[in-house]
PDB file of C-alpha atoms in Angstrom:
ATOM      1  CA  UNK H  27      -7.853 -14.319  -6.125  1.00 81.00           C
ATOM      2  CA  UNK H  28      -7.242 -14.386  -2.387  1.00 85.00           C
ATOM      3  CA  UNK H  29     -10.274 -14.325  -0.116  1.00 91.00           C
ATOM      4  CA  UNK H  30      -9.796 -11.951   3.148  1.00 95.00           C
ATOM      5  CA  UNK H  31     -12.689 -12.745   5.838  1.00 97.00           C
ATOM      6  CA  UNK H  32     -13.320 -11.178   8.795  1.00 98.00           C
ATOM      7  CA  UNK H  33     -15.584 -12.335  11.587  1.00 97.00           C
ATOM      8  CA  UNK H  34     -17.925 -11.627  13.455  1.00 98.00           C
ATOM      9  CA  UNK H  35     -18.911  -8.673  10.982  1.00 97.00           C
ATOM     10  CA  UNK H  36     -20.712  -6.750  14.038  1.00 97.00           C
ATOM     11  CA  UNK H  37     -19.840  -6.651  17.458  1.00 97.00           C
ATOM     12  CA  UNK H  38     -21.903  -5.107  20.535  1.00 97.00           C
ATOM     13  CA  UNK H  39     -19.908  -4.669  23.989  1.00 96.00           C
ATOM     14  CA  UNK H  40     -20.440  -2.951  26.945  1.00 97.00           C
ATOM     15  CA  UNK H  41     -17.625  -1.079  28.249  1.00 97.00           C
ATOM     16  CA  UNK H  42     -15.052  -3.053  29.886  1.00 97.00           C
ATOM     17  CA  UNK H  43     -15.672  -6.099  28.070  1.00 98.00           C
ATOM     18  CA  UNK H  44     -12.385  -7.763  25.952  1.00 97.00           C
ATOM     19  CA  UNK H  45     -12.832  -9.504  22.412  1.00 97.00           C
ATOM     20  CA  UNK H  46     -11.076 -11.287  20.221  1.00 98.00           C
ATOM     21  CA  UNK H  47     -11.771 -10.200  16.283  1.00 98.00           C
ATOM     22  CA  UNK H  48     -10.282 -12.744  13.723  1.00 98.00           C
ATOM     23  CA  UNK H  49      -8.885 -13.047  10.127  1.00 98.00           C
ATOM     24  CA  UNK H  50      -8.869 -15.592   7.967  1.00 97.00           C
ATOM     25  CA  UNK H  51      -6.637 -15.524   4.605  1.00 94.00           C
ATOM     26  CA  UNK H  52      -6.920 -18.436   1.501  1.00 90.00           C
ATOM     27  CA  UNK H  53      -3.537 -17.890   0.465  1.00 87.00           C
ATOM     28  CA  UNK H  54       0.012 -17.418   1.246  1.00 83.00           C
ATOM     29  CA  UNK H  55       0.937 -14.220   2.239  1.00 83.00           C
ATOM     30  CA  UNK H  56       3.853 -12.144   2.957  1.00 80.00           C
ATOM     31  CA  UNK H  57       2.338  -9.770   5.596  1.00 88.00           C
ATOM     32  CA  UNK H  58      -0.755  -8.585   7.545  1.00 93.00           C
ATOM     33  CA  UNK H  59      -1.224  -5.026   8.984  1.00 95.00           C
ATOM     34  CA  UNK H  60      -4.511  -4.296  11.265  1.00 98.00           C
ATOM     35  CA  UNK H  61      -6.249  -1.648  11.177  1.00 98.00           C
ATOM     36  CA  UNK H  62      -8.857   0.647  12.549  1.00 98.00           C
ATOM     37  CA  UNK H  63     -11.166   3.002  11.066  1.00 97.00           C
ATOM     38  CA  UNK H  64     -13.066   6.151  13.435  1.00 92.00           C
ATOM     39  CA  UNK H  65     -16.267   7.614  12.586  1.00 88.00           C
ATOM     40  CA  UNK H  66     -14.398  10.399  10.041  1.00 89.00           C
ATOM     41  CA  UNK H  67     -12.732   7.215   7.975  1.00 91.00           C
ATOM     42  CA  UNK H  68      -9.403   7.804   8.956  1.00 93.00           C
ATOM     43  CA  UNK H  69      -7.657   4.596   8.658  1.00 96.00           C
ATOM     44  CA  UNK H  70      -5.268   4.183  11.841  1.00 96.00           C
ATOM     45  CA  UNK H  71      -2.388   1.602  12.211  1.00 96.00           C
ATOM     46  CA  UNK H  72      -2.626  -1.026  14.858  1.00 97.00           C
ATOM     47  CA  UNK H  73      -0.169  -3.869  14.103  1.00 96.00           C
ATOM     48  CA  UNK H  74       1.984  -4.504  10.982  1.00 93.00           C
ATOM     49  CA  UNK H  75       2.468  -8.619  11.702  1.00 94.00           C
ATOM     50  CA  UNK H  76       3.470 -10.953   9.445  1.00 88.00           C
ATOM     51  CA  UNK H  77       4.078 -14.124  12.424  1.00 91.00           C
ATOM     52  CA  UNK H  78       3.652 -14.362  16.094  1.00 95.00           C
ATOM     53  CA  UNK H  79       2.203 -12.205  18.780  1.00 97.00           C
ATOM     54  CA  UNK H  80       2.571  -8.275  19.055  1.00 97.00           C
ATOM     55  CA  UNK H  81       1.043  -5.817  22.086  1.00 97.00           C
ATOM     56  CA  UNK H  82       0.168  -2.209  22.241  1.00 96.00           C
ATOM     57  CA  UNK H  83      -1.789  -1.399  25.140  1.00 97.00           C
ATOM     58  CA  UNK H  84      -5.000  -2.851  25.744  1.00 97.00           C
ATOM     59  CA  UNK H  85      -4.555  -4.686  22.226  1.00 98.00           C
ATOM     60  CA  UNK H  86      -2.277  -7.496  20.916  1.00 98.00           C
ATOM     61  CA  UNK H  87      -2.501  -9.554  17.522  1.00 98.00           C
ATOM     62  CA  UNK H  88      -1.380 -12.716  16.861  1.00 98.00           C
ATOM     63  CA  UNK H  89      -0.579 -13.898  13.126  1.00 96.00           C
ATOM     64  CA  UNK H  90      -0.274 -18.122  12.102  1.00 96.00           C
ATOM     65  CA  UNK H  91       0.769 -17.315   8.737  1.00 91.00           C
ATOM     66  CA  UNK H  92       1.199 -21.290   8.240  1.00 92.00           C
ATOM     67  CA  UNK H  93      -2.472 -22.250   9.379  1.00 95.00           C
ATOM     68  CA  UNK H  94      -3.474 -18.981   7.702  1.00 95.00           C
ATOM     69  CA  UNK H  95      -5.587 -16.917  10.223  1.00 97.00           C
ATOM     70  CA  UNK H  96      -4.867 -13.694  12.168  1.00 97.00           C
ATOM     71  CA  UNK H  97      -6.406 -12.846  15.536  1.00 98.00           C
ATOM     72  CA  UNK H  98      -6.757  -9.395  17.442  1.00 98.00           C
ATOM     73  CA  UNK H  99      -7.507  -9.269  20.971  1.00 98.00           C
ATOM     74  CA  UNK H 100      -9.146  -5.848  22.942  1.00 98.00           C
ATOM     75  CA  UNK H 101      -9.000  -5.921  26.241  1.00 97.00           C
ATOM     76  CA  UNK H 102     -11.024  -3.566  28.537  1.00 97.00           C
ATOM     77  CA  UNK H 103     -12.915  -2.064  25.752  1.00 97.00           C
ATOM     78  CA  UNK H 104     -13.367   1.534  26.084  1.00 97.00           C
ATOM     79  CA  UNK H 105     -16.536   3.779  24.108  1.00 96.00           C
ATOM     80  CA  UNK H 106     -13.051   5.350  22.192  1.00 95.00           C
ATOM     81  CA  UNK H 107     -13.068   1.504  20.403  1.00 96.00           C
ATOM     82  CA  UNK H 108     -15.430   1.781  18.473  1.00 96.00           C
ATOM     83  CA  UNK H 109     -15.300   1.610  14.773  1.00 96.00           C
ATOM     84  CA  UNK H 110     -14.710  -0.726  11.819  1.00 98.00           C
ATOM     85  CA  UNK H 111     -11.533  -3.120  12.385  1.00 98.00           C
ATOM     86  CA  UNK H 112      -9.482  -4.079   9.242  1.00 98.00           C
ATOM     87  CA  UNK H 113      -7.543  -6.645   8.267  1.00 97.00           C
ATOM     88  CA  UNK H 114      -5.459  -6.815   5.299  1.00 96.00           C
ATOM     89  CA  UNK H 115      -2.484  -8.984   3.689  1.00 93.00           C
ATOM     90  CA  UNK H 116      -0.003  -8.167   1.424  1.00 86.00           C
ATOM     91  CA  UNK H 117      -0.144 -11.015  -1.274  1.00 75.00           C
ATOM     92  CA  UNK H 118       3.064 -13.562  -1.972  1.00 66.00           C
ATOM     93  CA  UNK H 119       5.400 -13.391  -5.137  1.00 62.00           C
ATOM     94  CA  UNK H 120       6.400 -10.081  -4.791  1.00 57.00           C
ATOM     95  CA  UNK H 121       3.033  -8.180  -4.900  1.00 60.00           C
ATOM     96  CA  UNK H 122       2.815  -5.232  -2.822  1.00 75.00           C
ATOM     97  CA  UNK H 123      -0.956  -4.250  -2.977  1.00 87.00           C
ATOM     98  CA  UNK H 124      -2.932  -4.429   0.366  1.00 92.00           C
ATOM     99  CA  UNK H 125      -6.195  -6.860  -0.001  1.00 93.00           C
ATOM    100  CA  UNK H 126      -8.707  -5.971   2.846  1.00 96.00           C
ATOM    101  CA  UNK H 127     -11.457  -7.901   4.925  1.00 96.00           C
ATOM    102  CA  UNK H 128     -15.174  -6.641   4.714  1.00 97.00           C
ATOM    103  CA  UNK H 129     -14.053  -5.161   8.668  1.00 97.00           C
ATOM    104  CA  UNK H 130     -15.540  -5.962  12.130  1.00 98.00           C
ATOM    105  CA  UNK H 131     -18.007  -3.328  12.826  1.00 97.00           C
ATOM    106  CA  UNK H 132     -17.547  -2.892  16.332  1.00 97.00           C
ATOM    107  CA  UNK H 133     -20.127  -0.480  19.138  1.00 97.00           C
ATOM    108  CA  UNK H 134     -18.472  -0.107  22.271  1.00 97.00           C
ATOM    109  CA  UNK H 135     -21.994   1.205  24.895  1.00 96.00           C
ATOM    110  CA  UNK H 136     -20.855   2.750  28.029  1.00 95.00           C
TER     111      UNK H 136
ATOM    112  CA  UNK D  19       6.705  13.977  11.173  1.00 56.00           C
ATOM    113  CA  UNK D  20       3.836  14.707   9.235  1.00 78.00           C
ATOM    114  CA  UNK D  21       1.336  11.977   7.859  1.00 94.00           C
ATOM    115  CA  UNK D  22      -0.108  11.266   4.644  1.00 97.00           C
ATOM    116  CA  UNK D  23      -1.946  14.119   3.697  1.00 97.00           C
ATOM    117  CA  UNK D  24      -4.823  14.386   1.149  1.00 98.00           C
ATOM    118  CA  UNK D  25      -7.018  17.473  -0.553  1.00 97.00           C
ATOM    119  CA  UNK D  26      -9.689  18.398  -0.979  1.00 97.00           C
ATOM    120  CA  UNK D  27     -11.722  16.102   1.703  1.00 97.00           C
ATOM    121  CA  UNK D  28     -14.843  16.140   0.438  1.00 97.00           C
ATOM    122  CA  UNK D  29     -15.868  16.735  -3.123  1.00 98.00           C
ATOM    123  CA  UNK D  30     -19.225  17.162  -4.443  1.00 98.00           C
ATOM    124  CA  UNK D  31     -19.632  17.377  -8.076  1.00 98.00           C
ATOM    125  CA  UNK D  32     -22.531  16.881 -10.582  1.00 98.00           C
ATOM    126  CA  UNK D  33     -22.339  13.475 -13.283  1.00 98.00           C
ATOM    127  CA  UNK D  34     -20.055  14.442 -15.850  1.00 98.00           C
ATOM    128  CA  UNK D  35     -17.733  16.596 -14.847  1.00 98.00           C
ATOM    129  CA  UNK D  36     -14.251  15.980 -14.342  1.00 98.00           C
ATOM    130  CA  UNK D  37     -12.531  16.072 -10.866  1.00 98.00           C
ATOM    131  CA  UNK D  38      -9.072  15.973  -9.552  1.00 98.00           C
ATOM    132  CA  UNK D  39      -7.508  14.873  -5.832  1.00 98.00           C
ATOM    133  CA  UNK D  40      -4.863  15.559  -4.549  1.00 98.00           C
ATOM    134  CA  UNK D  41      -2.116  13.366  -2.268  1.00 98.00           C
ATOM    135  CA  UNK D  42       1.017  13.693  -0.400  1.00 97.00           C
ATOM    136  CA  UNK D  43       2.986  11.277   0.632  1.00 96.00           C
ATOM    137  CA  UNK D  44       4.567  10.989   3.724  1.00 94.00           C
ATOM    138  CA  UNK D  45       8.105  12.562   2.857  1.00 91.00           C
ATOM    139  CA  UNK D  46      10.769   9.647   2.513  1.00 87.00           C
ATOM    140  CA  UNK D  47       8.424   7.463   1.127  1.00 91.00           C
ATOM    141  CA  UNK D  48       8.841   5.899  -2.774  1.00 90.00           C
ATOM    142  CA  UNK D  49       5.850   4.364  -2.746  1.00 92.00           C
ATOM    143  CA  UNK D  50       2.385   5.564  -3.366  1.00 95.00           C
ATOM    144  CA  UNK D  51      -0.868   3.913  -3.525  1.00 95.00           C
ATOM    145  CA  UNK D  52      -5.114   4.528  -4.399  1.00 97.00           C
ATOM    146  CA  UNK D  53      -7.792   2.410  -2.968  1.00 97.00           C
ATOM    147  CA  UNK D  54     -11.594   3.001  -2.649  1.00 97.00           C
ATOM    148  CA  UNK D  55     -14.033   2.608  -0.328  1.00 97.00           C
ATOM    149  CA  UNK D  56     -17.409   2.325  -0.640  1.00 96.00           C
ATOM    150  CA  UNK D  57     -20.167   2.090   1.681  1.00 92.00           C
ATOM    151  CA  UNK D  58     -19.654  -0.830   3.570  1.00 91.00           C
ATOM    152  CA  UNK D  59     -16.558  -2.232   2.375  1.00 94.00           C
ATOM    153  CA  UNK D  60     -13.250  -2.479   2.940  1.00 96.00           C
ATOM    154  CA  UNK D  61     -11.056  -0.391   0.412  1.00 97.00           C
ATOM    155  CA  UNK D  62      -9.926  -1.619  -3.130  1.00 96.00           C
ATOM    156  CA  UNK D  63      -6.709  -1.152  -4.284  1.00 94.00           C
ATOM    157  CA  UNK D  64      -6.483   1.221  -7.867  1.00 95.00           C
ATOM    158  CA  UNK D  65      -2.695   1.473  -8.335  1.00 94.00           C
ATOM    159  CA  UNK D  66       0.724   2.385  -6.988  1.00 92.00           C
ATOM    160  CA  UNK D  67       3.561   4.251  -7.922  1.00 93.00           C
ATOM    161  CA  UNK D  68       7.132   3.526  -7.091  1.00 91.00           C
ATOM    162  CA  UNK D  69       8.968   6.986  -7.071  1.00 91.00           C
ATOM    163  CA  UNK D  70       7.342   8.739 -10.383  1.00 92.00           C
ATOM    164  CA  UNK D  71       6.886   4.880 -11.872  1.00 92.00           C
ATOM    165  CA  UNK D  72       3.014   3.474 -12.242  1.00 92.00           C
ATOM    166  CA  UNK D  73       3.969  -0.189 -11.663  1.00 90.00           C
ATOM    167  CA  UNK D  74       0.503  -1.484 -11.696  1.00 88.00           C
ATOM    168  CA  UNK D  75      -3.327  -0.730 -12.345  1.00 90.00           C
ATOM    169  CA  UNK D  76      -6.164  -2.734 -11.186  1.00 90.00           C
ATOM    170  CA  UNK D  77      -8.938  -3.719 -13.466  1.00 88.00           C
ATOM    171  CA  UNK D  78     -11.047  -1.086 -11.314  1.00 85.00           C
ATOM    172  CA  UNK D  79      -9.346   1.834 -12.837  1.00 87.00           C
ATOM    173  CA  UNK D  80     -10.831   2.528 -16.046  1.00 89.00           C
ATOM    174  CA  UNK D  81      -9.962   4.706 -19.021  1.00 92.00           C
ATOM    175  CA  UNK D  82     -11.840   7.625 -16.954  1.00 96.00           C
ATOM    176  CA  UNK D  83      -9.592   7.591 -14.249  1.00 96.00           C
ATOM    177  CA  UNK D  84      -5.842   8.459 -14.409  1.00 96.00           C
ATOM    178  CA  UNK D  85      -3.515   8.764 -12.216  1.00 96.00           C
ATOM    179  CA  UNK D  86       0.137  10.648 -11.960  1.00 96.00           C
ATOM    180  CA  UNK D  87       3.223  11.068  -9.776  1.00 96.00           C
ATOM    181  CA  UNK D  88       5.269  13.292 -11.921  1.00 91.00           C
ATOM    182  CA  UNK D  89       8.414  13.756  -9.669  1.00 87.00           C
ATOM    183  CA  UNK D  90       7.905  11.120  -7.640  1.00 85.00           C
ATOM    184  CA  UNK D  91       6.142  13.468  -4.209  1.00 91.00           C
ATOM    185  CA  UNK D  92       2.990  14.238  -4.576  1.00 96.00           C
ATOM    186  CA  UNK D  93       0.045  12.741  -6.889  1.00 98.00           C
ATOM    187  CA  UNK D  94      -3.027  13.539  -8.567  1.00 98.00           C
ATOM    188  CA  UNK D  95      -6.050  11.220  -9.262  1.00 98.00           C
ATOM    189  CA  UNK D  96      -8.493  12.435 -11.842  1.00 98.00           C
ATOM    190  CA  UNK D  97     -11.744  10.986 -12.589  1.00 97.00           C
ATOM    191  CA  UNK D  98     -13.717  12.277 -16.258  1.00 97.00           C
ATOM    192  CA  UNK D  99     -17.261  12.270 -16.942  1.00 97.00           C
ATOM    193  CA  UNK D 100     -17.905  11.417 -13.328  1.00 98.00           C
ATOM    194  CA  UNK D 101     -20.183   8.975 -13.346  1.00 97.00           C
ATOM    195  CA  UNK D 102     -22.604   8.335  -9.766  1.00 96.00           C
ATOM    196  CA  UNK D 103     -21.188   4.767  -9.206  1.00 95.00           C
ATOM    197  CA  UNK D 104     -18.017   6.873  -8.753  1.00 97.00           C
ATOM    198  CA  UNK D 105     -19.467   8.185  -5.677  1.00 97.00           C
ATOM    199  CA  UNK D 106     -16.469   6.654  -2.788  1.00 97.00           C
ATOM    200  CA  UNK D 107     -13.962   7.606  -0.324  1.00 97.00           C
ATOM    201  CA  UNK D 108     -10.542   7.820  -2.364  1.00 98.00           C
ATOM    202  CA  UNK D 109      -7.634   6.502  -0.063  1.00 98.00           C
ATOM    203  CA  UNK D 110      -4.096   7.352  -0.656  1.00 98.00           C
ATOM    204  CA  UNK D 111      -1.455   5.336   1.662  1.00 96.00           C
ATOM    205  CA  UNK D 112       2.166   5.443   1.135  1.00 94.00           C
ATOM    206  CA  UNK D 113       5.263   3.142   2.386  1.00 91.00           C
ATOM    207  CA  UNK D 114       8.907   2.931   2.450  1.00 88.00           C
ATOM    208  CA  UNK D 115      10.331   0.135   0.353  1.00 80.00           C
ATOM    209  CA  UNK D 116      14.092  -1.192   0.242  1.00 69.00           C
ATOM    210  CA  UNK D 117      13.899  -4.334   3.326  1.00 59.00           C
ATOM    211  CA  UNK D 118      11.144  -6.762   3.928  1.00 61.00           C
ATOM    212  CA  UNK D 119       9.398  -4.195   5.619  1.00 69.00           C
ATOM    213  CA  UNK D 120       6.546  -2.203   3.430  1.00 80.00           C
ATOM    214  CA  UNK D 121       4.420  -0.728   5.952  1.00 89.00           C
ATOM    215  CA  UNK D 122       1.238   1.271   4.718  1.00 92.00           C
ATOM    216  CA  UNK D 123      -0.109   4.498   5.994  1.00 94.00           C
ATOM    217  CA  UNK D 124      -3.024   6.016   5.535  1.00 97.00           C
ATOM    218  CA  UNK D 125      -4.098   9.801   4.590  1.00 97.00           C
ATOM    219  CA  UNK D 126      -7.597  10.648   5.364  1.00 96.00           C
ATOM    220  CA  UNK D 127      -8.908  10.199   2.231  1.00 97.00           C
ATOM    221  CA  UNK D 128     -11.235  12.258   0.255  1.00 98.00           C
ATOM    222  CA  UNK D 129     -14.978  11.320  -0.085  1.00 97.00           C
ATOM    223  CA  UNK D 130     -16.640  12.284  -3.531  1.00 98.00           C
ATOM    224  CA  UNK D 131     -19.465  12.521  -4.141  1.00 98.00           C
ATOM    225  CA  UNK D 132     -21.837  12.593  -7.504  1.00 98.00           C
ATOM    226  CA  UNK D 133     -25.350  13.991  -8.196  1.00 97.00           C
TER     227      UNK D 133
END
């Protein structure tokens, strides 16, 4: 089946500091959605992007569906940032079942 | 507009008794879907619904575990003979299908656990 991976898996930052979290995919796929998860588990939308580049905020994501990767970029991270970061892709041929990365685990230290 | 909403949030039951969750969808929405999480992981997918329709099951669900939609709102996810390996967060998400776009959204899931 399609392999979802997500690096780095941990990610230390002091406040103020940007990142870029990435997403690789081993198959075709129709979409990607980003996500992140707070402390209770509440999974929270970020970007729903199958191609190019999308902003909200002090985030954007960029999707190369053809090249297969997905990247999300925080800018002047803030202690509210923390979490786990999710990536996951809606599989080709119709299927309509989200397959998720092993998240980013990120610590944002004031 | 309210979200995906999910009950009861936390569940604590001894092995081998039988527990049931409950979700509801966000209201327009035909589709419904289960996933787990466990520690450490990102979630699994169990199975959707379109309207009161179980389209598909993953190989994860086994004959313990059922799921319904009976008029096509709200469902129910029952686990017998709990087991500890059940021990998870349960995530329901639900999305609007008709156009390319399928969206997911999540509820806030209900974490069981098993003595």
């Amino acid at each position: 089946g399609i392999q979802v991976e997500q690096s780095p898996p941990d990610l230390i930052l002091q406040e103020g500091a940007n990142s870029t979290l990435r997403c690789n995919f081993s198959d075709s796929v129709n979409n990607l959605q980003w996500f992140h998860q707070n402390p209770w588990g509440q999974l929270i939308n970020l970007f729903y992007i199958p191609s190019g580049t999308k902003q909200n905020g002090r985030l954007s994501a960029t999707t190369v569906a053809t090249e297969r990767y997905s990247l999300l970029y925080i800018s002047s991270s803030q202690t509210t940032d923390s979490g786990v970061y999710f990536c996951a892709v809606f599989l080709s041929g119709g299927y309509n079942k989200l397959i998720f990365g092993a998240g980013t685990r990120l610590a944002v230290h004031p | 507009d309210t979200g995906v909403s999910q009950d009861p949030r936390h569940k604590i039951t001894k092995r081998g008794q039988n527990v049931t969750f409950r979700c509801d969808p966000i209201s327009e929405h035909n589709r419904l879907y289960w996933y787990r999480q466990t520690l450490g992981q990102g979630p699994e997918f169990l199975t959707y619904f379109q309207n009161e329709a179980q389209l598909e099951k993953s190989r994860l669900l086994s004959n313990r575990f059922s799921a319904e939609r009976p008029k096509g709102s709200f469902s129910t996810l029952e686990i017998q003979r709990t087991e500890q390996g059940d021990s998870a967060m349960y995530l329901c998400a639900s999305s609007l299908v008709g156009s390319s776009y399928n969206e997911q959204f999540f509820g806030p899931g209900t974490r069981l656990t098993v003595l």
